[in-house]
Amino acid sequence: MYIAEYIPVPFGKIRMLFYRLAGLKMENGVSIEYGVQINGSFENIYLKENVEIAQGVYFHAHDMIKIGKNTAISPFVKIITNQNPRLEINKLNKFYTSFTKPVIIEDNVYIGTGAIILPGVTVHEMSVVGAGAVVTKDVPSFTVVAGVPAKVVKNFVRKDMMFNE
């Protein structure tokens, strides 16, 4: 099913069909550009409506990855659900416990280019992850995080948000 990641832009509907056939769960309006890589199980990925996944995004889907509606993920973002040194003879195995945890990205989130989201993280609604950030802890709603490791650099106040509702 890895052929889907190489279907060029004009054939996006065909690429989306391949992803659905492979078990990826997605709602209406989802857009996945070419070059997206999925390691693990396609069935572990659930994309709500109007999610945009840019070129070169990497999903390490050994546990659930859930992405909320109206969320945009920029190029070359990595979303990781598993950490495991695997090599049995590696002496770090005595001190380092491998684990698998889901990643939840809520509605109306923007993740900047090259960011890395690590296992067990929830990125809450209306938040921004800056380009190149490494997210090791949950991101609160209405915040911007940046850096390595990612830290809150700005808080939005709901009245600061301009909506025509």
PDB file of C-alpha atoms in Angstrom:
ATOM      1  CA  MET A   1       0.000   0.000   0.000  1.00  0.00           C
ATOM      2  CA  TYR A   2       3.037   2.270   0.046  1.00  0.00           C
ATOM      3  CA  ILE A   3       2.321   3.138  -3.590  1.00  0.00           C
ATOM      4  CA  ALA A   4      -0.169   5.761  -2.338  1.00  0.00           C
ATOM      5  CA  GLU A   5       2.634   7.932  -0.956  1.00  0.00           C
ATOM      6  CA  TYR A   6       4.127   8.340  -4.443  1.00  0.00           C
ATOM      7  CA  ILE A   7       0.995   9.179  -6.431  1.00  0.00           C
ATOM      8  CA  PRO A   8       1.594  12.757  -7.662  1.00  0.00           C
ATOM      9  CA  VAL A   9      -0.591  15.743  -6.863  1.00  0.00           C
ATOM     10  CA  PRO A  10      -3.004  15.604  -9.862  1.00  0.00           C
ATOM     11  CA  PHE A  11      -4.090  12.121  -8.773  1.00  0.00           C
ATOM     12  CA  GLY A  12      -5.056  13.035  -5.202  1.00  0.00           C
ATOM     13  CA  LYS A  13      -8.450  11.304  -5.369  1.00  0.00           C
ATOM     14  CA  ILE A  14      -6.751   8.046  -6.360  1.00  0.00           C
ATOM     15  CA  ARG A  15      -4.228   8.450  -3.518  1.00  0.00           C
ATOM     16  CA  MET A  16      -7.082   8.997  -1.050  1.00  0.00           C
ATOM     17  CA  LEU A  17      -8.801   5.844  -2.335  1.00  0.00           C
ATOM     18  CA  PHE A  18      -5.631   3.810  -1.715  1.00  0.00           C
ATOM     19  CA  TYR A  19      -5.381   5.158   1.834  1.00  0.00           C
ATOM     20  CA  ARG A  20      -9.029   4.231   2.531  1.00  0.00           C
ATOM     21  CA  LEU A  21      -8.506   0.744   1.090  1.00  0.00           C
ATOM     22  CA  ALA A  22      -5.474   0.324   3.363  1.00  0.00           C
ATOM     23  CA  GLY A  23      -7.655   1.057   6.407  1.00  0.00           C
ATOM     24  CA  LEU A  24      -6.934   4.714   7.123  1.00  0.00           C
ATOM     25  CA  LYS A  25     -10.089   6.264   8.601  1.00  0.00           C
ATOM     26  CA  MET A  26     -10.952   9.742   7.340  1.00  0.00           C
ATOM     27  CA  GLU A  27     -13.947  12.030   7.104  1.00  0.00           C
ATOM     28  CA  ASN A  28     -14.951  14.400   4.277  1.00  0.00           C
ATOM     29  CA  GLY A  29     -12.632  17.151   3.096  1.00  0.00           C
ATOM     30  CA  VAL A  30      -9.369  15.445   4.105  1.00  0.00           C
ATOM     31  CA  SER A  31      -6.367  16.289   1.939  1.00  0.00           C
ATOM     32  CA  ILE A  32      -3.156  14.223   1.979  1.00  0.00           C
ATOM     33  CA  GLU A  33      -0.314  15.330  -0.276  1.00  0.00           C
ATOM     34  CA  TYR A  34       2.113  12.893  -1.851  1.00  0.00           C
ATOM     35  CA  GLY A  35       5.183  11.669   0.024  1.00  0.00           C
ATOM     36  CA  VAL A  36       3.372  10.987   3.310  1.00  0.00           C
ATOM     37  CA  GLN A  37       4.857   7.946   5.049  1.00  0.00           C
ATOM     38  CA  ILE A  38       3.036   5.617   7.424  1.00  0.00           C
ATOM     39  CA  ASN A  39       4.902   3.113   9.579  1.00  0.00           C
ATOM     40  CA  GLY A  40       2.704   0.814  11.638  1.00  0.00           C
ATOM     41  CA  SER A  41      -1.001   0.293  11.081  1.00  0.00           C
ATOM     42  CA  PHE A  42      -3.119   2.430   8.760  1.00  0.00           C
ATOM     43  CA  GLU A  43      -6.097   1.461  10.965  1.00  0.00           C
ATOM     44  CA  ASN A  44      -4.524   3.405  13.853  1.00  0.00           C
ATOM     45  CA  ILE A  45      -5.000   6.728  12.057  1.00  0.00           C
ATOM     46  CA  TYR A  46      -8.258   8.681  12.223  1.00  0.00           C
ATOM     47  CA  LEU A  47      -8.555  12.028  10.444  1.00  0.00           C
ATOM     48  CA  LYS A  48     -11.641  14.154  11.097  1.00  0.00           C
ATOM     49  CA  GLU A  49     -13.126  16.470   8.480  1.00  0.00           C
ATOM     50  CA  ASN A  50     -11.059  19.070   6.627  1.00  0.00           C
ATOM     51  CA  VAL A  51      -7.663  17.870   7.868  1.00  0.00           C
ATOM     52  CA  GLU A  52      -4.757  18.901   5.641  1.00  0.00           C
ATOM     53  CA  ILE A  53      -1.627  16.746   5.653  1.00  0.00           C
ATOM     54  CA  ALA A  54       1.286  18.257   3.718  1.00  0.00           C
ATOM     55  CA  GLN A  55       4.097  16.597   1.786  1.00  0.00           C
ATOM     56  CA  GLY A  56       6.598  14.440   3.649  1.00  0.00           C
ATOM     57  CA  VAL A  57       4.669  14.002   6.904  1.00  0.00           C
ATOM     58  CA  TYR A  58       5.665  10.821   8.790  1.00  0.00           C
ATOM     59  CA  PHE A  59       3.197   8.868  10.939  1.00  0.00           C
ATOM     60  CA  HIS A  60       4.710   6.257  13.270  1.00  0.00           C
ATOM     61  CA  ALA A  61       1.310   4.658  13.912  1.00  0.00           C
ATOM     62  CA  HIS A  62       1.902   1.777  16.319  1.00  0.00           C
ATOM     63  CA  ASP A  63      -0.862   3.245  18.508  1.00  0.00           C
ATOM     64  CA  MET A  64      -3.794   5.572  17.745  1.00  0.00           C
ATOM     65  CA  ILE A  65      -3.179   8.900  15.999  1.00  0.00           C
ATOM     66  CA  LYS A  66      -6.331  11.020  16.017  1.00  0.00           C
ATOM     67  CA  ILE A  67      -6.390  14.393  14.281  1.00  0.00           C
ATOM     68  CA  GLY A  68      -9.286  16.794  14.840  1.00  0.00           C
ATOM     69  CA  LYS A  69     -11.252  18.751  12.270  1.00  0.00           C
ATOM     70  CA  ASN A  70      -9.889  21.839  10.495  1.00  0.00           C
ATOM     71  CA  THR A  71      -6.309  20.975  11.455  1.00  0.00           C
ATOM     72  CA  ALA A  72      -3.319  21.690   9.216  1.00  0.00           C
ATOM     73  CA  ILE A  73      -0.076  19.738   9.409  1.00  0.00           C
ATOM     74  CA  SER A  74       2.858  21.319   7.555  1.00  0.00           C
ATOM     75  CA  PRO A  75       5.559  19.495   5.556  1.00  0.00           C
ATOM     76  CA  PHE A  76       7.919  17.027   7.200  1.00  0.00           C
ATOM     77  CA  VAL A  77       6.150  16.844  10.561  1.00  0.00           C
ATOM     78  CA  LYS A  78       6.711  13.582  12.479  1.00  0.00           C
ATOM     79  CA  ILE A  79       4.067  12.076  14.745  1.00  0.00           C
ATOM     80  CA  ILE A  80       5.474   9.211  16.818  1.00  0.00           C
ATOM     81  CA  THR A  81       3.494   6.756  19.000  1.00  0.00           C
ATOM     82  CA  ASN A  82       6.232   4.324  20.034  1.00  0.00           C
ATOM     83  CA  GLN A  83       9.676   4.499  21.625  1.00  0.00           C
ATOM     84  CA  ASN A  84      11.623   1.275  21.704  1.00  0.00           C
ATOM     85  CA  PRO A  85      15.386   0.651  21.515  1.00  0.00           C
ATOM     86  CA  ARG A  86      14.550  -2.898  20.245  1.00  0.00           C
ATOM     87  CA  LEU A  87      18.117  -4.159  20.126  1.00  0.00           C
ATOM     88  CA  GLU A  88      18.208  -6.866  22.813  1.00  0.00           C
ATOM     89  CA  ILE A  89      21.927  -6.543  23.463  1.00  0.00           C
ATOM     90  CA  ASN A  90      21.726  -2.786  24.012  1.00  0.00           C
ATOM     91  CA  LYS A  91      22.564  -2.242  27.707  1.00  0.00           C
ATOM     92  CA  LEU A  92      20.169   0.691  27.879  1.00  0.00           C
ATOM     93  CA  ASN A  93      17.279  -1.795  27.829  1.00  0.00           C
ATOM     94  CA  LYS A  94      17.876  -2.328  31.561  1.00  0.00           C
ATOM     95  CA  PHE A  95      17.157   1.343  32.272  1.00  0.00           C
ATOM     96  CA  TYR A  96      14.934   2.446  29.416  1.00  0.00           C
ATOM     97  CA  THR A  97      11.403   1.136  29.219  1.00  0.00           C
ATOM     98  CA  SER A  98       9.940   1.002  25.755  1.00  0.00           C
ATOM     99  CA  PHE A  99       6.355   2.179  25.408  1.00  0.00           C
ATOM    100  CA  THR A 100       3.546   2.842  22.965  1.00  0.00           C
ATOM    101  CA  LYS A 101       1.061   5.683  23.568  1.00  0.00           C
ATOM    102  CA  PRO A 102      -1.529   7.440  21.385  1.00  0.00           C
ATOM    103  CA  VAL A 103      -1.187  10.974  20.024  1.00  0.00           C
ATOM    104  CA  ILE A 104      -4.300  13.159  19.974  1.00  0.00           C
ATOM    105  CA  ILE A 105      -4.449  16.406  18.040  1.00  0.00           C
ATOM    106  CA  GLU A 106      -7.707  18.243  18.676  1.00  0.00           C
ATOM    107  CA  ASP A 107      -9.709  20.592  16.404  1.00  0.00           C
ATOM    108  CA  ASN A 108      -8.344  23.763  14.761  1.00  0.00           C
ATOM    109  CA  VAL A 109      -4.647  23.107  15.355  1.00  0.00           C
ATOM    110  CA  TYR A 110      -1.724  24.210  13.193  1.00  0.00           C
ATOM    111  CA  ILE A 111       1.547  22.261  13.326  1.00  0.00           C
ATOM    112  CA  GLY A 112       4.543  24.012  11.756  1.00  0.00           C
ATOM    113  CA  THR A 113       7.108  22.511   9.385  1.00  0.00           C
ATOM    114  CA  GLY A 114       9.417  19.860  10.820  1.00  0.00           C
ATOM    115  CA  ALA A 115       7.799  19.664  14.247  1.00  0.00           C
ATOM    116  CA  ILE A 116       7.980  16.346  16.111  1.00  0.00           C
ATOM    117  CA  ILE A 117       5.103  15.146  18.303  1.00  0.00           C
ATOM    118  CA  LEU A 118       6.174  12.376  20.704  1.00  0.00           C
ATOM    119  CA  PRO A 119       4.112   9.497  22.177  1.00  0.00           C
ATOM    120  CA  GLY A 120       1.348  10.241  24.656  1.00  0.00           C
ATOM    121  CA  VAL A 121       0.981  13.919  23.718  1.00  0.00           C
ATOM    122  CA  THR A 122      -2.343  15.700  23.297  1.00  0.00           C
ATOM    123  CA  VAL A 123      -2.292  18.961  21.350  1.00  0.00           C
ATOM    124  CA  HIS A 124      -5.441  20.704  22.541  1.00  0.00           C
ATOM    125  CA  GLU A 125      -7.817  22.798  20.412  1.00  0.00           C
ATOM    126  CA  MET A 126      -6.903  26.176  18.919  1.00  0.00           C
ATOM    127  CA  SER A 127      -3.169  25.791  19.464  1.00  0.00           C
ATOM    128  CA  VAL A 128      -0.085  26.242  17.302  1.00  0.00           C
ATOM    129  CA  VAL A 129       3.091  24.152  17.323  1.00  0.00           C
ATOM    130  CA  GLY A 130       5.997  26.181  15.955  1.00  0.00           C
ATOM    131  CA  ALA A 131       8.248  24.952  13.163  1.00  0.00           C
ATOM    132  CA  GLY A 132      10.923  22.540  14.368  1.00  0.00           C
ATOM    133  CA  ALA A 133       9.441  22.184  17.858  1.00  0.00           C
ATOM    134  CA  VAL A 134       9.790  18.886  19.706  1.00  0.00           C
ATOM    135  CA  VAL A 135       6.590  18.347  21.677  1.00  0.00           C
ATOM    136  CA  THR A 136       7.164  16.121  24.721  1.00  0.00           C
ATOM    137  CA  LYS A 137       4.177  17.241  26.854  1.00  0.00           C
ATOM    138  CA  ASP A 138       0.542  18.167  26.274  1.00  0.00           C
ATOM    139  CA  VAL A 139      -0.090  21.520  24.591  1.00  0.00           C
ATOM    140  CA  PRO A 140      -2.816  23.583  26.290  1.00  0.00           C
ATOM    141  CA  SER A 141      -5.687  25.110  24.310  1.00  0.00           C
ATOM    142  CA  PHE A 142      -5.234  28.637  22.949  1.00  0.00           C
ATOM    143  CA  THR A 143      -1.425  28.594  23.090  1.00  0.00           C
ATOM    144  CA  VAL A 144       1.595  28.718  20.822  1.00  0.00           C
ATOM    145  CA  VAL A 145       4.485  26.386  21.673  1.00  0.00           C
ATOM    146  CA  ALA A 146       7.974  26.455  20.192  1.00  0.00           C
ATOM    147  CA  GLY A 147      11.489  25.184  20.847  1.00  0.00           C
ATOM    148  CA  VAL A 148      13.267  22.008  21.876  1.00  0.00           C
ATOM    149  CA  PRO A 149      11.659  20.855  24.049  1.00  0.00           C
ATOM    150  CA  ALA A 150       8.510  22.831  23.169  1.00  0.00           C
ATOM    151  CA  LYS A 151       7.425  25.451  25.691  1.00  0.00           C
ATOM    152  CA  VAL A 152       4.494  27.874  25.706  1.00  0.00           C
ATOM    153  CA  VAL A 153       5.584  31.165  24.105  1.00  0.00           C
ATOM    154  CA  LYS A 154       2.163  32.807  23.767  1.00  0.00           C
ATOM    155  CA  ASN A 155      -1.321  32.464  25.195  1.00  0.00           C
ATOM    156  CA  PHE A 156      -4.403  33.522  23.269  1.00  0.00           C
ATOM    157  CA  VAL A 157      -7.279  35.068  25.133  1.00  0.00           C
ATOM    158  CA  ARG A 158     -10.556  33.979  23.568  1.00  0.00           C
ATOM    159  CA  LYS A 159     -11.650  37.584  23.045  1.00  0.00           C
ATOM    160  CA  ASP A 160      -8.434  38.114  21.010  1.00  0.00           C
ATOM    161  CA  MET A 161      -9.725  35.622  18.467  1.00  0.00           C
ATOM    162  CA  MET A 162     -11.820  37.293  15.781  1.00  0.00           C
ATOM    163  CA  PHE A 163     -14.675  35.126  14.542  1.00  0.00           C
ATOM    164  CA  ASN A 164     -17.659  35.926  12.411  1.00  0.00           C
ATOM    165  CA  GLU A 165     -20.059  33.423  13.893  1.00  0.00           C
TER     166      GLU A 165
END
